[in-house]
Amino acid sequence: MNLTTFRRTSAIVLAAMLVLAAWALTRVPLEEEVPIHWGPDGVADGFASPLIAFLMTPAITVALVGLLELVPRVEPRRANLHRSADAYRTVAIGVVVLMAAIHAFVVLAGVGVELPVGVVFGLGTGVLFALIGNVMGTVRSNFMFGVRTPWTLTSELSWYRTHRLVGRQFVLGGLIVALASVTLGDVALFVTIMAVIAVVLVTAFWYSYRVWKTDPDRIDQERVS
């Protein structure tokens, strides 16, 4: 799988994150504590030293990039994942960019810039949901990337139809979350995000099983044995 675009984007994003962290470390005394976590109500409830706060997100991003690089190498259905390369690259880049946005938020909060937690987090989450949903229907059956239930993994029909449906749900859910981020309070936004995730998960399990039952070409362990 050609991940050149992902690698270049990740390198640029990580460099920008480190530059921003270095700038912030010159603005905040190392003995102070800055916020690194916010509760559903938008109030900071976790704190750390500037060194940890400003370097933690870049470190997590490096780990994520490494994981995303590893997945195509260990995927048993490698050919199918390679056929899903555009979707994989899109989601991988989206995740890295979202991490950069989170890092920028943490750094700005650490130097004293007040930003609306709900709006930033909600818009970022909504855009990522919509991005995932937009490419979900093009993902081919594999074990590492996509909606992996026992039924999608043993039925091409279930995989295809489930991803088409879940893709539409993610796009709609992303729009709902983005709208909620600018119209609702922080607690209501958190509930909205959890509700969208719950609906997608329940639908994926129920619908993938329903389609699997109607697929004459499904892999049925009882029939195999």
Short mmCIF file of N, CA and C in Angstrom, two decimals, residues 102-164:
data_model
loop_
_atom_site.label_atom_id
_atom_site.label_comp_id
_atom_site.label_asym_id
_atom_site.label_seq_id
_atom_site.Cartn_x
_atom_site.Cartn_y
_atom_site.Cartn_z
N ILE A 102 -6.28 18.74 18.54
CA ILE A 102 -6.33 18.55 19.99
C ILE A 102 -5.09 19.13 20.65
N HIS A 103 -3.94 18.89 20.03
CA HIS A 103 -2.68 19.41 20.55
C HIS A 103 -2.71 20.94 20.59
N ALA A 104 -3.17 21.54 19.52
CA ALA A 104 -3.23 23.01 19.48
C ALA A 104 -4.15 23.54 20.58
N PHE A 105 -5.26 22.84 20.80
CA PHE A 105 -6.19 23.27 21.85
C PHE A 105 -5.53 23.20 23.22
N VAL A 106 -4.84 22.07 23.49
CA VAL A 106 -4.19 21.89 24.79
C VAL A 106 -3.11 22.95 25.00
N VAL A 107 -2.32 23.21 23.97
CA VAL A 107 -1.24 24.20 24.08
C VAL A 107 -1.81 25.59 24.31
N LEU A 108 -2.82 25.96 23.54
CA LEU A 108 -3.39 27.30 23.70
C LEU A 108 -4.04 27.46 25.08
N ALA A 109 -4.69 26.41 25.55
CA ALA A 109 -5.27 26.47 26.90
C ALA A 109 -4.16 26.60 27.94
N GLY A 110 -3.03 25.93 27.69
CA GLY A 110 -1.92 25.99 28.62
C GLY A 110 -1.29 27.35 28.74
N VAL A 111 -1.30 28.12 27.66
CA VAL A 111 -0.71 29.46 27.70
C VAL A 111 -1.75 30.53 28.05
N GLY A 112 -2.96 30.09 28.37
CA GLY A 112 -3.96 31.02 28.86
C GLY A 112 -4.99 31.50 27.86
N VAL A 113 -5.01 30.92 26.66
CA VAL A 113 -6.01 31.32 25.67
C VAL A 113 -7.28 30.51 25.92
N GLU A 114 -8.39 31.16 26.16
CA GLU A 114 -9.64 30.48 26.42
C GLU A 114 -10.39 30.20 25.12
N LEU A 115 -10.70 28.93 24.91
CA LEU A 115 -11.44 28.51 23.72
C LEU A 115 -12.66 27.69 24.16
N PRO A 116 -13.74 27.74 23.39
CA PRO A 116 -14.93 26.95 23.74
C PRO A 116 -14.67 25.47 23.52
N VAL A 117 -14.59 24.71 24.61
CA VAL A 117 -14.25 23.29 24.54
C VAL A 117 -15.24 22.53 23.67
N GLY A 118 -16.53 22.74 23.91
CA GLY A 118 -17.55 22.01 23.18
C GLY A 118 -17.50 22.25 21.68
N VAL A 119 -17.33 23.49 21.30
CA VAL A 119 -17.32 23.84 19.87
C VAL A 119 -16.13 23.19 19.17
N VAL A 120 -14.96 23.31 19.77
CA VAL A 120 -13.75 22.77 19.15
C VAL A 120 -13.83 21.24 19.07
N PHE A 121 -14.15 20.62 20.20
CA PHE A 121 -14.21 19.16 20.23
C PHE A 121 -15.35 18.63 19.35
N GLY A 122 -16.50 19.29 19.42
CA GLY A 122 -17.65 18.83 18.63
C GLY A 122 -17.43 18.97 17.14
N LEU A 123 -16.88 20.09 16.71
CA LEU A 123 -16.63 20.27 15.28
C LEU A 123 -15.59 19.27 14.77
N GLY A 124 -14.53 19.07 15.57
CA GLY A 124 -13.50 18.11 15.16
C GLY A 124 -14.06 16.69 15.06
N THR A 125 -14.86 16.31 16.05
CA THR A 125 -15.46 14.98 16.04
C THR A 125 -16.45 14.84 14.88
N GLY A 126 -17.26 15.86 14.68
CA GLY A 126 -18.25 15.81 13.60
C GLY A 126 -17.61 15.69 12.23
N VAL A 127 -16.57 16.46 12.00
CA VAL A 127 -15.87 16.40 10.71
C VAL A 127 -15.25 15.02 10.51
N LEU A 128 -14.64 14.45 11.57
CA LEU A 128 -14.02 13.13 11.45
C LEU A 128 -15.08 12.07 11.17
N PHE A 129 -16.22 12.14 11.86
CA PHE A 129 -17.31 11.20 11.60
C PHE A 129 -17.75 11.26 10.14
N ALA A 130 -17.97 12.48 9.65
CA ALA A 130 -18.42 12.64 8.27
C ALA A 130 -17.37 12.14 7.28
N LEU A 131 -16.11 12.38 7.59
CA LEU A 131 -15.01 11.91 6.73
C LEU A 131 -14.99 10.39 6.67
N ILE A 132 -15.10 9.76 7.83
CA ILE A 132 -15.13 8.29 7.88
C ILE A 132 -16.32 7.75 7.10
N GLY A 133 -17.48 8.35 7.33
CA GLY A 133 -18.68 7.89 6.65
C GLY A 133 -18.61 8.01 5.14
N ASN A 134 -17.93 9.05 4.67
CA ASN A 134 -17.85 9.30 3.24
C ASN A 134 -17.07 8.23 2.49
N VAL A 135 -16.13 7.58 3.19
CA VAL A 135 -15.30 6.56 2.52
C VAL A 135 -15.63 5.14 2.98
N MET A 136 -16.52 5.01 3.95
CA MET A 136 -16.80 3.69 4.53
C MET A 136 -17.29 2.68 3.49
N GLY A 137 -18.09 3.13 2.57
CA GLY A 137 -18.66 2.22 1.59
C GLY A 137 -17.66 1.63 0.62
N THR A 138 -16.45 2.16 0.56
CA THR A 138 -15.43 1.66 -0.37
C THR A 138 -14.46 0.68 0.28
N VAL A 139 -14.63 0.44 1.58
CA VAL A 139 -13.70 -0.45 2.29
C VAL A 139 -14.05 -1.90 1.99
N ARG A 140 -13.05 -2.69 1.62
CA ARG A 140 -13.24 -4.11 1.35
C ARG A 140 -13.00 -4.94 2.61
N SER A 141 -13.52 -6.14 2.59
CA SER A 141 -13.48 -7.01 3.77
C SER A 141 -12.04 -7.25 4.25
N ASN A 142 -11.79 -6.92 5.53
CA ASN A 142 -10.50 -7.18 6.14
C ASN A 142 -10.68 -7.23 7.66
N PHE A 143 -9.62 -7.61 8.36
CA PHE A 143 -9.72 -7.82 9.80
C PHE A 143 -9.33 -6.59 10.63
N MET A 144 -8.76 -5.56 10.02
CA MET A 144 -8.18 -4.46 10.78
C MET A 144 -8.90 -3.12 10.61
N PHE A 145 -9.65 -2.95 9.56
CA PHE A 145 -10.14 -1.61 9.21
C PHE A 145 -11.58 -1.71 8.72
N GLY A 146 -12.49 -1.11 9.45
CA GLY A 146 -13.88 -1.16 9.05
C GLY A 146 -14.76 -1.72 10.15
N VAL A 147 -15.98 -2.06 9.81
CA VAL A 147 -16.96 -2.62 10.76
C VAL A 147 -16.75 -4.12 10.80
N ARG A 148 -16.09 -4.60 11.83
CA ARG A 148 -15.71 -6.01 11.91
C ARG A 148 -16.57 -6.72 12.94
N THR A 149 -17.64 -7.31 12.49
CA THR A 149 -18.46 -8.16 13.34
C THR A 149 -18.28 -9.60 12.86
N PRO A 150 -18.72 -10.58 13.64
CA PRO A 150 -18.59 -11.97 13.17
C PRO A 150 -19.31 -12.20 11.84
N TRP A 151 -20.30 -11.38 11.55
CA TRP A 151 -21.13 -11.61 10.35
C TRP A 151 -20.57 -10.87 9.13
N THR A 152 -20.01 -9.68 9.32
CA THR A 152 -19.39 -9.00 8.17
C THR A 152 -18.14 -9.74 7.73
N LEU A 153 -17.44 -10.36 8.67
CA LEU A 153 -16.20 -11.05 8.33
C LEU A 153 -16.43 -12.42 7.68
N THR A 154 -17.66 -12.90 7.72
CA THR A 154 -17.95 -14.21 7.11
C THR A 154 -18.99 -14.10 6.00
N SER A 155 -19.24 -12.87 5.54
CA SER A 155 -20.20 -12.68 4.44
C SER A 155 -19.85 -11.40 3.70
N GLU A 156 -19.49 -11.55 2.44
CA GLU A 156 -19.18 -10.37 1.63
C GLU A 156 -20.40 -9.47 1.49
N LEU A 157 -21.57 -10.08 1.38
CA LEU A 157 -22.80 -9.30 1.26
C LEU A 157 -23.06 -8.48 2.52
N SER A 158 -22.89 -9.12 3.67
CA SER A 158 -23.09 -8.41 4.93
C SER A 158 -22.08 -7.29 5.09
N TRP A 159 -20.82 -7.55 4.72
CA TRP A 159 -19.79 -6.51 4.80
C TRP A 159 -20.18 -5.32 3.93
N TYR A 160 -20.54 -5.57 2.70
CA TYR A 160 -20.83 -4.50 1.76
C TYR A 160 -22.03 -3.67 2.22
N ARG A 161 -23.12 -4.33 2.53
CA ARG A 161 -24.35 -3.60 2.88
C ARG A 161 -24.22 -2.88 4.22
N THR A 162 -23.56 -3.52 5.17
CA THR A 162 -23.38 -2.89 6.48
C THR A 162 -22.53 -1.63 6.37
N HIS A 163 -21.47 -1.69 5.58
CA HIS A 163 -20.61 -0.52 5.43
C HIS A 163 -21.31 0.61 4.69
N ARG A 164 -22.17 0.26 3.76
CA ARG A 164 -22.94 1.30 3.06
C ARG A 164 -23.87 2.00 4.04
#
